[in-house]
Short mmCIF file of C-alpha atoms (C1' of nucleotides) in Angstrom, two decimals:
data_model
loop_
_atom_site.label_atom_id
_atom_site.label_comp_id
_atom_site.label_asym_id
_atom_site.label_seq_id
_atom_site.Cartn_x
_atom_site.Cartn_y
_atom_site.Cartn_z
CA MET A 1 -16.99 8.03 -24.30
CA GLN A 2 -15.84 9.83 -27.34
CA LEU A 3 -14.22 9.55 -30.92
CA SER A 4 -10.70 8.92 -31.17
CA LYS A 5 -8.66 11.85 -31.60
CA THR A 6 -7.57 10.83 -35.11
CA SER A 7 -11.36 10.31 -36.06
CA GLN A 8 -12.07 13.97 -34.68
CA TYR A 9 -9.01 15.36 -36.44
CA ALA A 10 -10.11 13.39 -39.81
CA ILE A 11 -13.73 14.78 -39.69
CA ARG A 12 -12.44 18.59 -38.86
CA ILE A 13 -9.91 18.06 -41.75
CA LEU A 14 -12.41 16.98 -44.34
CA ALA A 15 -15.04 19.62 -43.24
CA TYR A 16 -12.60 22.44 -43.29
CA MET A 17 -11.68 21.11 -46.97
CA ALA A 18 -15.22 20.91 -47.85
CA ASP A 19 -15.82 24.48 -47.28
CA LYS A 20 -13.10 25.60 -49.65
CA LYS A 21 -13.86 26.11 -53.45
CA ASP A 22 -13.31 23.08 -55.89
CA SER A 23 -9.85 22.42 -57.21
CA GLN A 24 -8.50 24.79 -54.54
CA LEU A 25 -5.24 23.06 -53.06
CA ILE A 26 -4.95 23.35 -49.36
CA ASN A 27 -1.44 22.34 -47.75
CA ALA A 28 -0.71 20.74 -44.57
CA ALA A 29 0.72 23.73 -42.85
CA GLU A 30 -2.62 25.73 -43.38
CA LEU A 31 -4.73 22.86 -41.94
CA ALA A 32 -2.42 22.43 -39.09
CA GLU A 33 -2.54 26.00 -38.08
CA THR A 34 -6.18 26.63 -38.74
CA LEU A 35 -7.63 23.67 -37.03
CA TYR A 36 -5.01 23.40 -34.33
CA ILE A 37 -3.92 19.90 -35.08
CA PRO A 38 -0.07 19.07 -34.47
CA TYR A 39 1.41 19.40 -37.89
CA LYS A 40 3.27 15.77 -37.97
CA PHE A 41 0.29 14.18 -36.80
CA LEU A 42 -1.97 15.89 -39.43
CA THR A 43 0.53 14.81 -42.26
CA LYS A 44 0.25 10.94 -41.32
CA ILE A 45 -3.78 11.46 -41.23
CA MET A 46 -3.37 12.92 -44.64
CA THR A 47 -1.44 10.35 -45.97
CA GLU A 48 -4.01 7.86 -44.72
CA LEU A 49 -6.66 9.80 -46.40
CA VAL A 50 -5.02 9.85 -49.75
CA LYS A 51 -4.32 6.36 -49.61
CA VAL A 52 -8.18 5.41 -49.33
CA ASP A 53 -8.84 8.06 -52.10
CA LEU A 54 -11.12 10.40 -50.48
CA VAL A 55 -8.10 12.99 -51.08
CA THR A 56 -5.77 13.81 -53.96
CA SER A 57 -2.34 14.83 -53.07
CA ILE A 58 -0.07 17.07 -55.22
CA ARG A 59 3.65 16.76 -54.07
CA GLY A 60 6.20 19.18 -54.44
CA ARG A 61 6.46 22.88 -54.36
CA GLU A 62 3.02 24.48 -54.52
CA GLY A 63 1.61 21.17 -53.95
CA GLY A 64 -1.18 20.48 -51.30
CA TYR A 65 -4.37 18.45 -51.06
CA LYS A 66 -7.92 18.61 -52.20
CA LEU A 67 -11.11 16.47 -51.89
CA LYS A 68 -11.17 13.67 -54.68
CA LYS A 69 -14.89 13.09 -54.36
CA GLU A 70 -17.96 15.20 -54.23
CA ILE A 71 -18.82 16.29 -50.78
CA SER A 72 -22.15 14.70 -51.08
CA ASP A 73 -20.77 11.39 -51.53
CA ILE A 74 -18.13 11.46 -48.54
CA MET A 75 -20.30 10.37 -45.33
CA ILE A 76 -19.00 10.79 -41.68
CA ASN A 77 -19.39 6.97 -41.12
CA ASP A 78 -16.93 6.32 -43.98
CA ILE A 79 -14.39 8.37 -42.41
CA LEU A 80 -15.11 6.51 -39.01
CA ASP A 81 -14.62 3.27 -40.44
CA LEU A 82 -11.37 4.43 -41.65
CA PHE A 83 -9.98 4.37 -38.11
CA ASN A 84 -12.42 1.57 -36.85
CA ASP A 85 -14.17 4.13 -34.96
CA SER A 86 -17.79 3.75 -36.34
CA ILE A 87 -20.49 1.90 -34.08
CA LYS A 88 -21.29 -1.50 -34.96
CA ASP A 89 -24.63 -2.97 -34.52
CA GLU A 90 -23.13 -5.80 -32.14
CA GLN A 91 -21.32 -3.04 -29.90
CA CYS A 92 -22.50 -3.22 -26.59
CA VAL A 93 -22.13 -0.41 -24.14
CA LEU A 94 -20.72 -2.60 -21.32
CA GLY A 95 -18.49 -4.27 -23.71
CA ILE A 96 -19.98 -7.83 -23.56
CA GLY A 97 -21.19 -7.78 -27.08
CA PHE A 98 -23.67 -10.22 -28.52
CA CYS A 99 -24.09 -14.01 -27.97
CA ASN A 100 -26.34 -16.10 -30.21
CA GLY A 101 -27.91 -12.73 -31.23
CA LEU A 102 -28.78 -11.64 -27.86
CA CYS A 103 -27.11 -9.21 -25.91
CA LYS A 104 -27.79 -10.06 -22.00
CA CYS A 105 -26.04 -6.69 -20.94
CA ALA A 106 -27.54 -4.81 -18.16
CA LEU A 107 -28.05 -1.45 -20.06
CA HIS A 108 -28.75 -3.22 -23.45
CA ASP A 109 -32.33 -1.68 -23.53
CA GLN A 110 -31.64 1.90 -22.90
CA TRP A 111 -28.41 1.61 -24.98
CA MET A 112 -30.49 0.68 -28.34
CA LYS A 113 -31.99 4.05 -28.78
CA PRO A 114 -29.07 6.20 -28.43
CA LYS A 115 -26.81 3.98 -30.33
CA PHE A 116 -29.26 3.69 -33.31
CA LEU A 117 -29.44 7.87 -33.19
CA LEU A 118 -25.63 8.07 -33.46
CA GLN A 119 -25.36 5.52 -36.32
CA LYS A 120 -28.08 7.46 -37.96
CA MET A 121 -26.28 10.67 -37.52
CA PHE A 122 -22.93 9.35 -38.82
CA ARG A 123 -24.43 7.24 -41.70
CA GLU A 124 -26.64 9.88 -42.97
CA SER A 125 -24.44 13.02 -42.60
CA SER A 126 -22.31 13.90 -45.49
CA LEU A 127 -19.80 16.67 -45.69
CA GLU A 128 -22.28 18.52 -47.52
CA ASP A 129 -24.77 18.26 -44.77
CA ILE A 130 -22.23 19.71 -42.09
CA ALA A 131 -20.59 22.20 -44.50
CA GLY A 132 -20.78 25.80 -43.59
CA ARG A 133 -20.64 25.22 -40.03
CA GLY A 134 -16.85 25.86 -39.96
CA CYS A 135 -14.99 23.88 -37.44
CA LYS A 136 -12.83 26.17 -35.31
CA LYS A 137 -11.88 26.94 -31.95
CA MET B 1 -16.84 5.70 -29.00
CA GLN B 2 -17.25 3.48 -25.98
CA LEU B 3 -16.97 3.56 -22.19
CA SER B 4 -13.49 2.78 -20.52
CA LYS B 5 -13.02 -0.81 -19.59
CA THR B 6 -12.87 0.16 -16.03
CA SER B 7 -16.34 1.78 -16.15
CA GLN B 8 -17.68 -1.22 -17.77
CA TYR B 9 -16.29 -3.49 -15.24
CA ALA B 10 -17.62 -1.38 -12.49
CA ILE B 11 -21.10 -1.17 -13.66
CA ARG B 12 -21.17 -4.81 -14.50
CA ILE B 13 -19.76 -5.57 -10.86
CA LEU B 14 -22.30 -3.37 -9.20
CA ALA B 15 -25.38 -4.73 -11.40
CA TYR B 16 -24.22 -8.41 -10.29
CA MET B 17 -24.19 -7.34 -6.52
CA ALA B 18 -27.43 -5.72 -6.81
CA ASP B 19 -29.08 -8.93 -7.90
CA LYS B 20 -28.05 -10.59 -4.91
CA LYS B 21 -29.82 -10.51 -1.67
CA ASP B 22 -29.17 -7.92 0.97
CA SER B 23 -26.18 -8.35 3.32
CA GLN B 24 -24.99 -11.28 1.42
CA LEU B 25 -21.08 -11.05 1.15
CA ILE B 26 -19.35 -11.74 -2.32
CA ASN B 27 -15.95 -12.12 -2.73
CA ALA B 28 -13.50 -11.01 -5.55
CA ALA B 29 -12.91 -14.55 -6.84
CA GLU B 30 -16.60 -14.99 -7.39
CA LEU B 31 -16.95 -11.77 -9.11
CA ALA B 32 -13.91 -12.05 -11.30
CA GLU B 33 -14.92 -15.43 -12.47
CA THR B 34 -18.56 -15.06 -13.06
CA LEU B 35 -18.00 -11.53 -14.81
CA TYR B 36 -14.88 -12.71 -16.67
CA ILE B 37 -13.10 -10.11 -15.32
CA PRO B 38 -9.05 -10.11 -14.53
CA TYR B 39 -8.87 -10.83 -10.88
CA LYS B 40 -6.01 -8.54 -10.09
CA PHE B 41 -7.70 -5.58 -12.13
CA LEU B 42 -11.07 -6.29 -10.38
CA THR B 43 -9.77 -5.98 -6.93
CA LYS B 44 -8.06 -2.70 -7.79
CA ILE B 45 -11.54 -1.40 -8.83
CA MET B 46 -13.14 -2.83 -5.73
CA THR B 47 -10.90 -0.76 -3.51
CA GLU B 48 -11.79 2.29 -5.43
CA LEU B 49 -15.67 1.37 -4.90
CA VAL B 50 -15.09 0.87 -1.27
CA LYS B 51 -12.95 4.25 -0.71
CA VAL B 52 -16.05 6.30 -2.38
CA ASP B 53 -18.48 4.40 -0.12
CA LEU B 54 -20.42 2.53 -2.62
CA VAL B 55 -19.33 -1.11 -1.13
CA THR B 56 -18.34 -2.19 2.21
CA SER B 57 -15.62 -4.58 2.37
CA ILE B 58 -15.16 -7.03 5.26
CA ARG B 59 -11.46 -8.23 5.38
CA GLY B 60 -9.96 -11.35 6.53
CA ARG B 61 -11.37 -15.27 6.13
CA GLU B 62 -14.99 -15.05 5.15
CA GLY B 63 -14.89 -11.55 4.12
CA GLY B 64 -15.91 -10.05 0.95
CA TYR B 65 -17.98 -7.33 -0.36
CA LYS B 66 -21.26 -5.88 -0.37
CA LEU B 67 -23.30 -2.79 -1.29
CA LYS B 68 -23.57 0.18 1.17
CA LYS B 69 -26.33 2.13 -0.47
CA GLU B 70 -29.67 1.02 -1.68
CA ILE B 71 -29.84 0.02 -5.38
CA SER B 72 -32.12 2.62 -6.11
CA ASP B 73 -29.64 5.47 -4.80
CA ILE B 74 -26.84 4.21 -6.95
CA MET B 75 -27.01 5.68 -10.63
CA ILE B 76 -25.06 4.81 -13.51
CA ASN B 77 -23.88 8.19 -13.91
CA ASP B 78 -22.38 8.32 -10.35
CA ILE B 79 -20.28 5.32 -11.42
CA LEU B 80 -19.16 6.80 -14.63
CA ASP B 81 -18.21 10.04 -12.43
CA LEU B 82 -15.80 7.96 -10.45
CA PHE B 83 -13.55 7.10 -13.54
CA ASN B 84 -14.09 10.51 -15.27
CA ASP B 85 -16.25 8.79 -17.81
CA SER B 86 -19.65 10.34 -17.95
CA ILE B 87 -20.58 12.93 -20.68
CA LYS B 88 -20.31 16.60 -19.75
CA ASP B 89 -22.68 19.07 -21.03
CA GLU B 90 -19.68 20.76 -22.83
CA GLN B 91 -18.42 17.63 -24.21
CA CYS B 92 -18.19 18.19 -27.99
CA VAL B 93 -18.19 14.89 -30.30
CA LEU B 94 -15.26 16.50 -32.50
CA GLY B 95 -13.29 17.39 -29.33
CA ILE B 96 -13.38 21.22 -29.83
CA GLY B 97 -15.65 22.06 -26.97
CA PHE B 98 -17.31 25.21 -26.39
CA CYS B 99 -16.17 28.70 -26.43
CA ASN B 100 -18.35 31.37 -24.74
CA GLY B 101 -21.22 29.00 -24.42
CA LEU B 102 -21.19 28.18 -28.29
CA CYS B 103 -19.91 25.06 -30.09
CA LYS B 104 -18.62 25.65 -33.25
CA CYS B 105 -18.33 22.10 -34.30
CA ALA B 106 -19.59 20.80 -37.58
CA LEU B 107 -21.63 18.07 -36.20
CA HIS B 108 -22.90 20.37 -33.38
CA ASP B 109 -26.62 20.04 -33.92
CA GLN B 110 -26.69 16.36 -34.78
CA TRP B 111 -24.68 15.83 -31.73
CA MET B 112 -26.98 17.15 -29.26
CA LYS B 113 -30.04 14.78 -29.13
CA PRO B 114 -27.98 11.40 -29.03
CA LYS B 115 -25.62 13.19 -26.17
CA PHE B 116 -28.81 14.02 -24.34
CA LEU B 117 -30.23 10.65 -24.42
CA LEU B 118 -26.98 9.15 -23.36
CA GLN B 119 -27.10 11.65 -20.30
CA LYS B 120 -30.59 10.90 -19.53
CA MET B 121 -30.10 7.11 -19.70
CA PHE B 122 -26.90 7.40 -17.35
CA ARG B 123 -28.54 9.99 -15.09
CA GLU B 124 -31.79 8.20 -14.66
CA SER B 125 -30.81 4.55 -14.37
CA SER B 126 -30.26 3.30 -11.13
CA LEU B 127 -29.01 -0.37 -10.30
CA GLU B 128 -32.47 -0.86 -9.28
CA ASP B 129 -33.79 -0.15 -12.92
CA ILE B 130 -31.29 -2.42 -14.57
CA ALA B 131 -31.48 -5.18 -12.15
CA GLY B 132 -32.74 -8.68 -13.22
CA ARG B 133 -31.18 -8.67 -16.38
CA GLY B 134 -27.99 -10.40 -15.23
CA CYS B 135 -24.91 -9.08 -16.87
CA LYS B 136 -23.23 -12.17 -18.29
CA LYS B 137 -21.32 -13.41 -21.30
"C1'" DT C 1 20.25 24.31 -62.82
"C1'" DT C 2 19.42 24.86 -58.13
"C1'" DA C 3 17.02 26.27 -54.06
"C1'" DT C 4 13.02 25.57 -52.02
"C1'" DA C 5 8.47 23.98 -50.58
"C1'" DA C 6 5.79 20.75 -50.37
"C1'" DT C 7 4.27 15.46 -49.59
"C1'" DT C 8 5.81 10.66 -47.93
"C1'" DC C 9 8.23 7.19 -45.52
"C1'" DT C 10 10.59 4.90 -41.60
"C1'" DA C 11 11.33 4.96 -37.26
"C1'" DC C 12 11.12 6.48 -32.64
"C1'" DC C 13 9.27 8.57 -28.33
"C1'" DT C 14 5.46 9.52 -24.63
"C1'" DG C 15 1.72 9.33 -21.79
"C1'" DT C 16 -2.15 6.70 -20.45
"C1'" DA C 17 -5.41 2.84 -19.84
"C1'" DA C 18 -4.99 -2.00 -18.77
"C1'" DG C 19 -3.14 -5.73 -16.57
"C1'" DT C 20 0.06 -8.26 -13.38
"C1'" DA C 21 3.30 -9.59 -9.30
"C1'" DG C 22 4.37 -9.84 -4.80
"C1'" DT C 23 3.71 -8.46 -0.26
"C1'" DA C 24 1.37 -6.72 3.79
"C1'" DT C 25 -2.46 -6.73 6.62
"C1'" DT C 26 -6.74 -8.62 8.61
"C1'" DT C 27 -9.42 -11.96 10.44
"C1'" DG C 28 -12.17 -16.49 11.31
"C1'" DG C 29 -12.00 -21.21 12.24
"C1'" DA C 30 -9.69 -25.50 13.59
"C1'" DT D 1 -2.23 -20.08 18.56
"C1'" DC D 2 -1.53 -20.60 13.82
"C1'" DC D 3 -2.97 -21.41 9.36
"C1'" DA D 4 -5.62 -20.14 5.66
"C1'" DA D 5 -8.61 -17.05 3.34
"C1'" DA D 6 -9.70 -12.66 2.22
"C1'" DT D 7 -8.99 -7.67 1.13
"C1'" DA D 8 -5.25 -3.52 0.71
"C1'" DC D 9 -1.12 -1.73 -0.91
"C1'" DT D 10 2.88 -0.62 -3.81
"C1'" DA D 11 5.16 -1.40 -7.60
"C1'" DC D 12 6.08 -2.71 -11.94
"C1'" DT D 13 4.78 -4.39 -16.79
"C1'" DT D 14 2.17 -4.26 -21.46
"C1'" DA D 15 -0.47 -2.35 -25.16
"C1'" DC D 16 -1.93 1.33 -27.84
"C1'" DA D 17 -3.11 5.84 -29.10
"C1'" DG D 18 -1.08 10.22 -29.82
"C1'" DG D 19 2.67 12.70 -30.95
"C1'" DT D 20 7.67 13.73 -32.83
"C1'" DA D 21 11.97 13.67 -35.60
"C1'" DG D 22 14.59 13.47 -39.58
"C1'" DA D 23 15.50 12.08 -44.10
"C1'" DA D 24 13.79 10.78 -48.74
"C1'" DT D 25 11.05 12.33 -52.67
"C1'" DT D 26 8.63 15.32 -55.57
"C1'" DA D 27 7.98 19.37 -58.29
"C1'" DT D 28 7.82 24.13 -59.35
"C1'" DA D 29 9.71 28.89 -59.56
"C1'" DA D 30 13.34 31.75 -60.31
#
DNA sequence: TTATAATTCTACCTGTAAGTAGTATTTGGA
DNA sequence: TCCAAATACTACTTACAGGTAGAATTATAA
């Protein structure tokens, strides 16, 4: 019952970048060390974030990454969607899913409320909302 | 962001057994077919449930399984704990965890409420509470 | 111009959850 | 007694998330 490592890392990375001043480049080594994320795994994630236009990359010496959009425009749910990790309306806590719009799962009723809260939290929280908390060990 | 297959299956199995009359034996083939769970995987889970005394097994011809405890005494959280799948107090949504009793995760505040609701749901729901819903596809 | 520091690409390795196969064991009924 | 039907045990396979390695590419500073 938790987010994938990839999603966790991506959120921590973007939250950290959101705390930096605009136009300030941050390189992979700094991110990896500060956030305790394996360097090679981090660069793989960064390349993904660049591809979907959340981050701009500058290659070569003195290069690095910076956020491409306003921090108020990047929602946590957008990040989760990249790694297929957001909570879908039809997601059943017991892995059964909906049939004809109806979930017959034993825990259906109890699951509705926390599911809604999680969706709301992910959909309505932007990087701006969570900025300033840092995100360290 | 979901329970492991093993936990999902275990809950569905026990919920189905809870709907049956007391002292009625149910065999693995019936459970596997009814609940769409791979037979071999199911028997592995059943053996585990027997070991932790949630279920009694009768071997040999005309054998099968039945619940060992009252359905009001088997909480969902107990089942999740078997497979290390319950939500711990110190569990951080971003995988950072608590340090000196303090979580510095960016999503900490938003995570508290749905986490609490999930824990409450798992801890306070017994097989009796979810009985009667069936648990089918 | 060249060494160096950075991202990117391709491919591989590893650990774990999920699932499968085959055999052994137990037990009731014909 | 013996077969069939059931669970239990041991071991293996598969799929995928997580992680690693190394070379290619890019770009700046000296």
